[in-house]
Each structure stands twice: as C-alpha cells, then as structure tokens.
PDB file of C-alpha atoms in Angstrom:
ATOM      1  CA  SER A 912       9.569 -12.091  11.141  1.00  0.00           C
ATOM      2  CA  ALA A 913       7.595  -9.235  12.667  1.00  0.00           C
ATOM      3  CA  LEU A 914       5.900 -11.716  15.007  1.00  0.00           C
ATOM      4  CA  ASP A 915       8.834 -14.051  15.816  1.00  0.00           C
ATOM      5  CA  ARG A 916      11.463 -11.395  16.752  1.00  0.00           C
ATOM      6  CA  PRO A 917       9.440  -8.150  17.185  1.00  0.00           C
ATOM      7  CA  GLN A 918      12.274  -5.952  18.419  1.00  0.00           C
ATOM      8  CA  ASP A 919      14.738  -6.929  15.613  1.00  0.00           C
ATOM      9  CA  ALA A 920      11.795  -6.451  13.166  1.00  0.00           C
ATOM     10  CA  VAL A 921      11.194  -2.890  14.484  1.00  0.00           C
ATOM     11  CA  ASP A 922      14.950  -2.002  14.150  1.00  0.00           C
ATOM     12  CA  HIS A 923      15.178  -3.336  10.602  1.00  0.00           C
ATOM     13  CA  PHE A 924      11.805  -1.862   9.370  1.00  0.00           C
ATOM     14  CA  GLU A 925      12.444   1.632  10.963  1.00  0.00           C
ATOM     15  CA  ARG A 926      15.787   1.568   8.964  1.00  0.00           C
ATOM     16  CA  ALA A 927      13.959   0.514   5.864  1.00  0.00           C
ATOM     17  CA  LEU A 928      11.446   3.514   6.286  1.00  0.00           C
ATOM     18  CA  GLU A 929      14.381   5.851   6.421  1.00  0.00           C
ATOM     19  CA  LEU A 930      15.392   4.643   2.978  1.00  0.00           C
ATOM     20  CA  GLN A 931      11.807   4.443   1.630  1.00  0.00           C
ATOM     21  CA  PRO A 932       9.548   6.715   3.572  1.00  0.00           C
ATOM     22  CA  ARG A 933       6.514   5.778   1.420  1.00  0.00           C
ATOM     23  CA  GLY A 934       6.874   2.076   2.170  1.00  0.00           C
ATOM     24  CA  THR A 935       3.304   1.339   3.064  1.00  0.00           C
ATOM     25  CA  ILE A 936       3.888  -2.313   3.583  1.00  0.00           C
ATOM     26  CA  VAL A 937       6.704  -1.488   6.000  1.00  0.00           C
ATOM     27  CA  HIS A 938       4.161   0.420   8.008  1.00  0.00           C
ATOM     28  CA  TYR A 939       1.872  -2.694   8.308  1.00  0.00           C
ATOM     29  CA  GLN A 940       4.928  -4.794   9.406  1.00  0.00           C
ATOM     30  CA  LEU A 941       5.904  -2.238  12.008  1.00  0.00           C
ATOM     31  CA  ALA A 942       2.278  -2.178  13.361  1.00  0.00           C
ATOM     32  CA  LEU A 943       2.411  -5.986  13.762  1.00  0.00           C
ATOM     33  CA  ALA A 944       5.838  -5.768  15.568  1.00  0.00           C
ATOM     34  CA  TYR A 945       4.824  -2.986  17.826  1.00  0.00           C
ATOM     35  CA  ARG A 946       1.527  -4.757  18.697  1.00  0.00           C
ATOM     36  CA  LYS A 947       3.641  -7.843  19.559  1.00  0.00           C
ATOM     37  CA  LEU A 948       5.860  -5.714  21.894  1.00  0.00           C
ATOM     38  CA  GLY A 949       2.635  -4.201  23.541  1.00  0.00           C
ATOM     39  CA  ASP A 950       3.045  -0.672  22.237  1.00  0.00           C
ATOM     40  CA  MET A 951      -0.366  -0.130  20.943  1.00  0.00           C
ATOM     41  CA  GLU A 952       0.019   3.629  20.276  1.00  0.00           C
ATOM     42  CA  ALA A 953       2.929   3.030  17.925  1.00  0.00           C
ATOM     43  CA  ALA A 954       1.038   0.111  16.270  1.00  0.00           C
ATOM     44  CA  ARG A 955      -2.031   2.271  15.667  1.00  0.00           C
ATOM     45  CA  SER A 956       0.174   5.141  14.385  1.00  0.00           C
ATOM     46  CA  HIS A 957       1.863   2.802  11.677  1.00  0.00           C
ATOM     47  CA  LEU A 958      -1.334   1.090  10.792  1.00  0.00           C
ATOM     48  CA  GLU A 959      -2.991   4.451   9.981  1.00  0.00           C
ATOM     49  CA  GLN A 960      -0.084   5.314   7.716  1.00  0.00           C
ATOM     50  CA  ARG A 961      -0.802   2.324   5.434  1.00  0.00           C
ATOM     51  CA  GLY A 962      -1.369   4.071   2.086  1.00  0.00           C
ATOM     52  CA  ASP A 963      -1.967   0.976  -0.013  1.00  0.00           C
ATOM     53  CA  GLY A 964      -5.743   1.502   0.257  1.00  0.00           C
ATOM     54  CA  GLU A 965      -8.314   2.057   2.926  1.00  0.00           C
ATOM     55  CA  VAL A 966      -8.040  -0.074   6.074  1.00  0.00           C
ATOM     56  CA  GLY A 967     -11.523  -1.480   5.760  1.00  0.00           C
ATOM     57  CA  PHE A 968     -13.420  -3.356   8.473  1.00  0.00           C
ATOM     58  CA  PRO A 969     -12.860  -5.921   9.474  1.00  0.00           C
ATOM     59  CA  ASP A 970      -9.103  -5.498   9.566  1.00  0.00           C
ATOM     60  CA  PRO A 971      -7.766  -8.217  11.876  1.00  0.00           C
ATOM     61  CA  LEU A 972      -4.924  -6.052  13.116  1.00  0.00           C
ATOM     62  CA  MET A 973      -7.113  -2.965  13.744  1.00  0.00           C
ATOM     63  CA  SER A 974      -9.525  -5.203  15.656  1.00  0.00           C
ATOM     64  CA  ALA A 975      -6.827  -6.529  17.833  1.00  0.00           C
ATOM     65  CA  ILE A 976      -5.433  -3.134  18.492  1.00  0.00           C
ATOM     66  CA  GLU A 977      -8.720  -1.542  19.275  1.00  0.00           C
ATOM     67  CA  PRO A 978     -11.185  -4.221  20.557  1.00  0.00           C
ATOM     68  CA  LEU A 979     -14.789  -3.679  19.722  1.00  0.00           C
ATOM     69  CA  LYS A 980     -17.654  -3.968  22.107  1.00  0.00           C
ATOM     70  CA  ASN A 981     -19.388  -7.287  22.043  1.00  0.00           C
ATOM     71  CA  GLU A 982     -22.481  -5.989  20.532  1.00  0.00           C
ATOM     72  CA  ASP A 983     -20.509  -4.218  17.789  1.00  0.00           C
ATOM     73  CA  VAL A 984     -18.697  -7.493  16.865  1.00  0.00           C
ATOM     74  CA  VAL A 985     -22.099  -9.306  16.334  1.00  0.00           C
ATOM     75  CA  GLU A 986     -23.430  -6.356  14.268  1.00  0.00           C
ATOM     76  CA  ALA A 987     -20.232  -6.467  12.276  1.00  0.00           C
ATOM     77  CA  VAL A 988     -20.716 -10.167  11.465  1.00  0.00           C
ATOM     78  CA  ILE A 989     -24.265  -9.433  10.440  1.00  0.00           C
ATOM     79  CA  GLU A 990     -23.061  -6.581   8.118  1.00  0.00           C
ATOM     80  CA  MET A 991     -20.398  -8.758   6.636  1.00  0.00           C
ATOM     81  CA  ALA A 992     -23.014 -11.415   5.823  1.00  0.00           C
ATOM     82  CA  ALA A 993     -24.990  -8.750   4.124  1.00  0.00           C
ATOM     83  CA  SER A 994     -22.037  -7.703   1.939  1.00  0.00           C
ATOM     84  CA  PRO A 995     -21.002 -10.560  -0.200  1.00  0.00           C
ATOM     85  CA  GLU A 996     -19.279  -8.326  -2.735  1.00  0.00           C
ATOM     86  CA  GLU A 997     -16.864  -7.273   0.008  1.00  0.00           C
ATOM     87  CA  HIS A 998     -16.579 -10.414   2.258  1.00  0.00           C
ATOM     88  CA  ASP A 999     -16.804 -13.946   1.065  1.00  0.00           C
ATOM     89  CA  ASP A1000     -18.290 -16.850   2.919  1.00  0.00           C
ATOM     90  CA  ARG A1001     -14.920 -17.922   4.310  1.00  0.00           C
ATOM     91  CA  GLU A1002     -14.206 -14.550   5.717  1.00  0.00           C
ATOM     92  CA  VAL A1003     -17.633 -14.434   7.435  1.00  0.00           C
ATOM     93  CA  GLY A1004     -17.034 -17.814   9.010  1.00  0.00           C
ATOM     94  CA  ILE A1005     -13.514 -17.051  10.135  1.00  0.00           C
ATOM     95  CA  PHE A1006     -14.418 -13.631  11.672  1.00  0.00           C
ATOM     96  CA  ALA A1007     -17.457 -15.204  13.480  1.00  0.00           C
ATOM     97  CA  LYS A1008     -15.342 -18.108  14.901  1.00  0.00           C
ATOM     98  CA  ALA A1009     -12.605 -15.739  16.094  1.00  0.00           C
ATOM     99  CA  TYR A1010     -14.742 -13.041  17.670  1.00  0.00           C
ATOM    100  CA  LEU A1011     -18.166 -14.534  18.531  1.00  0.00           C
ATOM    101  CA  ALA A1012     -17.398 -17.951  19.967  1.00  0.00           C
ATOM    102  CA  LYS A1013     -16.948 -16.709  23.546  1.00  0.00           C
ATOM    103  CA  LEU A1014     -20.098 -14.531  23.483  1.00  0.00           C
ATOM    104  CA  PRO A1015     -23.019 -16.502  25.102  1.00  0.00           C
ATOM    105  CA  GLN A1016     -25.706 -14.746  23.157  1.00  0.00           C
ATOM    106  CA  ALA A1017     -24.001 -14.499  19.783  1.00  0.00           C
ATOM    107  CA  VAL A1018     -25.953 -17.377  18.064  1.00  0.00           C
ATOM    108  CA  ASP A1019     -29.277 -16.048  19.360  1.00  0.00           C
ATOM    109  CA  GLN A1020     -28.524 -12.558  18.057  1.00  0.00           C
ATOM    110  CA  ILE A1021     -27.557 -14.071  14.641  1.00  0.00           C
ATOM    111  CA  HIS A1022     -30.893 -16.040  14.646  1.00  0.00           C
ATOM    112  CA  THR A1023     -32.742 -12.687  15.549  1.00  0.00           C
ATOM    113  CA  ALA A1024     -31.221 -11.073  12.544  1.00  0.00           C
ATOM    114  CA  ILE A1025     -32.275 -14.131  10.328  1.00  0.00           C
ATOM    115  CA  ASP A1026     -35.825 -13.958  11.694  1.00  0.00           C
ATOM    116  CA  SER A1027     -36.051 -10.243  11.019  1.00  0.00           C
ATOM    117  CA  LEU A1028     -34.861 -10.793   7.358  1.00  0.00           C
ATOM    118  CA  THR A1029     -37.288 -13.547   6.875  1.00  0.00           C
ATOM    119  CA  ARG A1030     -40.278 -11.415   8.248  1.00  0.00           C
ATOM    120  CA  ASP A1031     -39.148  -8.577   6.014  1.00  0.00           C
ATOM    121  CA  ALA A1032     -39.234 -10.751   3.055  1.00  0.00           C
ATOM    122  CA  ALA A1033     -42.612 -12.060   3.904  1.00  0.00           C
ATOM    123  CA  ASP A1034     -44.039  -8.684   4.611  1.00  0.00           C
ATOM    124  CA  LEU A1035     -42.783  -6.981   1.423  1.00  0.00           C
ATOM    125  CA  GLU A1036     -43.409  -7.776  -2.224  1.00  0.00           C
ATOM    126  CA  CYS A1037     -39.873  -8.508  -3.081  1.00  0.00           C
ATOM    127  CA  SER A1038     -38.568  -8.856  -6.581  1.00  0.00           C
ATOM    128  CA  SER A1039     -36.947 -12.221  -7.523  1.00  0.00           C
ATOM    129  CA  ALA A1040     -33.552 -10.577  -7.259  1.00  0.00           C
ATOM    130  CA  ALA A1041     -34.348  -9.141  -3.787  1.00  0.00           C
ATOM    131  CA  ALA A1042     -35.605 -12.442  -2.480  1.00  0.00           C
ATOM    132  CA  ALA A1043     -32.514 -14.296  -3.865  1.00  0.00           C
ATOM    133  CA  ARG A1044     -30.367 -11.743  -2.009  1.00  0.00           C
ATOM    134  CA  ASN A1045     -32.261 -12.237   1.126  1.00  0.00           C
ATOM    135  CA  ARG A1046     -31.797 -15.983   0.997  1.00  0.00           C
ATOM    136  CA  GLN A1047     -28.095 -15.404   0.375  1.00  0.00           C
ATOM    137  CA  VAL A1048     -27.690 -13.223   3.484  1.00  0.00           C
ATOM    138  CA  CYS A1049     -29.695 -15.588   5.675  1.00  0.00           C
ATOM    139  CA  ALA A1050     -27.614 -18.537   4.489  1.00  0.00           C
ATOM    140  CA  ARG A1051     -24.395 -16.637   5.333  1.00  0.00           C
ATOM    141  CA  LEU A1052     -25.788 -15.837   8.781  1.00  0.00           C
ATOM    142  CA  HIS A1053     -26.499 -19.507   9.336  1.00  0.00           C
ATOM    143  CA  PHE A1054     -22.947 -20.232   8.196  1.00  0.00           C
ATOM    144  CA  ALA A1055     -21.631 -17.745  10.699  1.00  0.00           C
ATOM    145  CA  ALA A1056     -23.674 -19.322  13.418  1.00  0.00           C
ATOM    146  CA  ALA A1057     -22.273 -22.736  12.350  1.00  0.00           C
ATOM    147  CA  ALA A1058     -18.633 -21.483  12.735  1.00  0.00           C
ATOM    148  CA  VAL A1059     -19.460 -20.335  16.250  1.00  0.00           C
ATOM    149  CA  ARG A1060     -21.097 -23.623  17.196  1.00  0.00           C
ATOM    150  CA  LEU A1061     -18.071 -25.470  15.754  1.00  0.00           C
ATOM    151  CA  GLU A1062     -15.581 -23.521  17.797  1.00  0.00           C
ATOM    152  CA  ASN A1063     -17.718 -24.492  20.797  1.00  0.00           C
ATOM    153  CA  GLY A1064     -17.868 -28.186  19.887  1.00  0.00           C
ATOM    154  CA  ASP A1065     -21.594 -28.302  19.339  1.00  0.00           C
ATOM    155  CA  LEU A1066     -21.565 -30.582  16.275  1.00  0.00           C
ATOM    156  CA  GLY A1067     -25.288 -31.143  16.252  1.00  0.00           C
ATOM    157  CA  GLY A1068     -25.882 -27.338  16.147  1.00  0.00           C
ATOM    158  CA  VAL A1069     -23.296 -27.055  13.360  1.00  0.00           C
ATOM    159  CA  ARG A1070     -25.174 -29.587  11.336  1.00  0.00           C
ATOM    160  CA  GLN A1071     -28.533 -27.805  11.909  1.00  0.00           C
ATOM    161  CA  GLU A1072     -27.032 -24.517  10.820  1.00  0.00           C
ATOM    162  CA  VAL A1073     -25.318 -25.679   7.709  1.00  0.00           C
ATOM    163  CA  GLU A1074     -28.435 -27.768   6.633  1.00  0.00           C
ATOM    164  CA  ALA A1075     -30.494 -24.531   7.110  1.00  0.00           C
ATOM    165  CA  ALA A1076     -27.921 -22.654   5.010  1.00  0.00           C
ATOM    166  CA  LEU A1077     -28.067 -25.229   2.130  1.00  0.00           C
ATOM    167  CA  ILE A1078     -31.778 -25.134   1.962  1.00  0.00           C
ATOM    168  CA  LEU A1079     -31.453 -21.348   1.202  1.00  0.00           C
ATOM    169  CA  GLU A1080     -28.231 -21.666  -0.993  1.00  0.00           C
ATOM    170  CA  PRO A1081     -27.687 -25.332  -2.178  1.00  0.00           C
ATOM    171  CA  LYS A1082     -24.456 -24.406  -3.805  1.00  0.00           C
ATOM    172  CA  MET A1083     -22.784 -22.747  -0.863  1.00  0.00           C
ATOM    173  CA  ALA A1084     -19.428 -24.655  -0.946  1.00  0.00           C
ATOM    174  CA  GLY A1085     -18.309 -23.490   2.442  1.00  0.00           C
ATOM    175  CA  ALA A1086     -21.428 -24.881   4.122  1.00  0.00           C
ATOM    176  CA  ILE A1087     -21.051 -28.216   2.242  1.00  0.00           C
ATOM    177  CA  LEU A1088     -17.488 -28.433   3.261  1.00  0.00           C
ATOM    178  CA  LEU A1089     -18.372 -27.782   6.847  1.00  0.00           C
ATOM    179  CA  LEU A1090     -21.129 -30.434   6.812  1.00  0.00           C
ATOM    180  CA  GLY A1091     -18.389 -32.826   5.561  1.00  0.00           C
ATOM    181  CA  HIS A1092     -16.242 -32.005   8.511  1.00  0.00           C
ATOM    182  CA  VAL A1093     -19.088 -32.702  10.875  1.00  0.00           C
ATOM    183  CA  LEU A1094     -19.914 -36.071   9.232  1.00  0.00           C
ATOM    184  CA  GLU A1095     -16.158 -36.914   9.411  1.00  0.00           C
ATOM    185  CA  ARG A1096     -15.890 -36.037  13.030  1.00  0.00           C
ATOM    186  CA  THR A1097     -18.907 -38.226  13.831  1.00  0.00           C
ATOM    187  CA  GLY A1098     -17.458 -41.180  11.937  1.00  0.00           C
ATOM    188  CA  ASP A1099     -19.556 -41.067   8.704  1.00  0.00           C
ATOM    189  CA  LEU A1100     -16.405 -40.995   6.467  1.00  0.00           C
ATOM    190  CA  GLU A1101     -18.094 -42.094   3.223  1.00  0.00           C
ATOM    191  CA  ALA A1102     -20.683 -39.345   3.572  1.00  0.00           C
ATOM    192  CA  ALA A1103     -17.947 -36.792   4.305  1.00  0.00           C
ATOM    193  CA  VAL A1104     -16.072 -37.791   1.102  1.00  0.00           C
ATOM    194  CA  GLU A1105     -19.349 -37.162  -0.847  1.00  0.00           C
ATOM    195  CA  ARG A1106     -19.722 -33.736   0.701  1.00  0.00           C
ATOM    196  CA  TYR A1107     -16.116 -32.860   0.008  1.00  0.00           C
ATOM    197  CA  THR A1108     -16.423 -33.929  -3.511  1.00  0.00           C
ATOM    198  CA  ALA A1109     -19.679 -31.879  -3.868  1.00  0.00           C
ATOM    199  CA  ALA A1110     -17.865 -28.822  -2.503  1.00  0.00           C
ATOM    200  CA  LEU A1111     -15.115 -29.232  -5.093  1.00  0.00           C
ATOM    201  CA  GLU A1112     -17.582 -29.568  -7.876  1.00  0.00           C
ATOM    202  CA  ILE A1113     -18.739 -26.054  -6.966  1.00  0.00           C
ATOM    203  CA  ASP A1114     -15.260 -24.708  -6.080  1.00  0.00           C
ATOM    204  CA  PRO A1115     -12.542 -26.787  -7.774  1.00  0.00           C
ATOM    205  CA  ASP A1116      -9.760 -24.593  -6.331  1.00  0.00           C
ATOM    206  CA  ASN A1117     -10.784 -25.122  -2.736  1.00  0.00           C
ATOM    207  CA  ILE A1118      -7.613 -26.564  -1.283  1.00  0.00           C
ATOM    208  CA  LYS A1119      -9.178 -27.238   2.132  1.00  0.00           C
ATOM    209  CA  ALA A1120     -11.896 -29.376   0.568  1.00  0.00           C
ATOM    210  CA  LEU A1121      -9.207 -31.425  -1.408  1.00  0.00           C
ATOM    211  CA  GLN A1122      -7.110 -31.859   1.656  1.00  0.00           C
ATOM    212  CA  SER A1123     -10.083 -32.948   3.649  1.00  0.00           C
ATOM    213  CA  ARG A1124     -11.154 -35.458   1.052  1.00  0.00           C
ATOM    214  CA  ALA A1125      -7.694 -36.903   0.793  1.00  0.00           C
ATOM    215  CA  ASN A1126      -7.577 -37.299   4.673  1.00  0.00           C
ATOM    216  CA  ALA A1127     -10.962 -38.950   4.802  1.00  0.00           C
ATOM    217  CA  ARG A1128      -9.973 -41.238   1.907  1.00  0.00           C
ATOM    218  CA  CYS A1129      -6.805 -42.164   3.741  1.00  0.00           C
ATOM    219  CA  SER A1130      -8.780 -43.044   6.822  1.00  0.00           C
ATOM    220  CA  LEU A1131     -10.975 -45.316   4.627  1.00  0.00           C
ATOM    221  CA  ARG A1132      -7.738 -46.926   3.402  1.00  0.00           C
ATOM    222  CA  ARG A1133      -8.436 -45.733  -0.155  1.00  0.00           C
ATOM    223  CA  ASP A1134      -4.795 -44.783  -0.530  1.00  0.00           C
ATOM    224  CA  ARG A1135      -4.658 -44.582  -4.364  1.00  0.00           C
ATOM    225  CA  GLU A1136      -7.573 -41.989  -4.374  1.00  0.00           C
ATOM    226  CA  ALA A1137      -6.025 -40.142  -1.403  1.00  0.00           C
ATOM    227  CA  THR A1138      -2.709 -39.842  -3.297  1.00  0.00           C
ATOM    228  CA  GLU A1139      -4.510 -38.481  -6.372  1.00  0.00           C
ATOM    229  CA  ASP A1140      -5.997 -35.771  -4.202  1.00  0.00           C
TER     230      ASP A1140
END
C-alpha cells in the first residue's frame, strides 16, 4: 500500500497516472506515499490535484502536511461542532482527540466557547429552533472535551463532559457510548452494557457499540448474549 511500501507505491501510481492522467484517486494515493517518504512538496502538489471534489477542512492528510497553529486547531474543532451538517459527532471526537490532547489549554478553550454560547442564548430571545441548535452545538463541544480528556486518561473528567452533553442532547449516541466505555473501564460492567444497549437503540448500525457490548457481556460471562452480538 501507499503507507507500507511508499517508494514502490510512487513508482506504480506514477505509471498509472501516465495511463490515466485524470485519475484523482491516484493523486491522493501519491500524496500519501510522498508524505510517507518525507517529500511534502510533492505530497502537497498531488493533494491539490484531487479533482473528486473540494478538499474540505479538516482533511487529515492536509492537516498532516501543513500543521495548523495550536489556536487554529481549537477553533477548527469549535467550528466543526457548530457544523453538524458537515461533520458528525464521531468526526468531532476523533479530530479533537487527535489534535487537541497535547494542548494544555484545549479543554479550557472549549469550555469558554460553551460559556459564550450559553450566555448568548440567555441574552437573546432565541426561537425554539435556535435554542435547540445551541444545545446541540454545546453538547458536541462537551463531547469534544470528553474525547480530549479520555486521551489523557481523565476518566472522571470524561464522565462529567458526557453527562453534561447528555443533559443537552439525551439521544446523543456517541456520548452514551463513551459513557459506557468509562463505566466499563471503572469496573461497572452491567451499567456499561445498559449504555451500549441505549446507544444501539438510537443508532442500530453502530458497530463500535455492538462490539463493546459483546466484550462487556463476555467479561460478565454472558457468553450466549455476547455471541448474539
């Protein structure tokens, strides 16, 4: 693959481009391979030639090629949380975990954004739709903070964040799933199974919730139920 054998990948994909110059997927694979080889200029060049649609932020490869300033990364997560049509809860959590975990003030900055949104909602006469949107964004920001805390091993902090998120958005499957993980890691397996089940009731196709419930049931020696999962 482009990551396992980057030089071979470059040779093969360059030949593929000679045969199919408009191969946009090939450009992306070449960008991956060149990045692995440390040739960032070539990686950037091929990434910019992706013609299969705009390279929207946050593109993981672009972020790796051109690292953002710390304050920009925090702002990006806040913007992602405010754009549920473009970025689902899972993407917000993954990006926050990957890019904010090593930033000492990241959680504080997220909370500042939550406080600002809360004040704005209190100061303005919001419609019910605007108020619901505000709650959703704040819940997603709590979820982002929970992901950062989880990466840093702060299970108590994770629980506080997801519980705050669930007060605002009770049917936020990702937050329920994350609460299940905290409960499982702190030894409350029965409660963890309940949370995984609740997450699946909201999002039946959530493979991670299904796998987590199976693992917890296996630890409880409920093998038949674990096999069914």
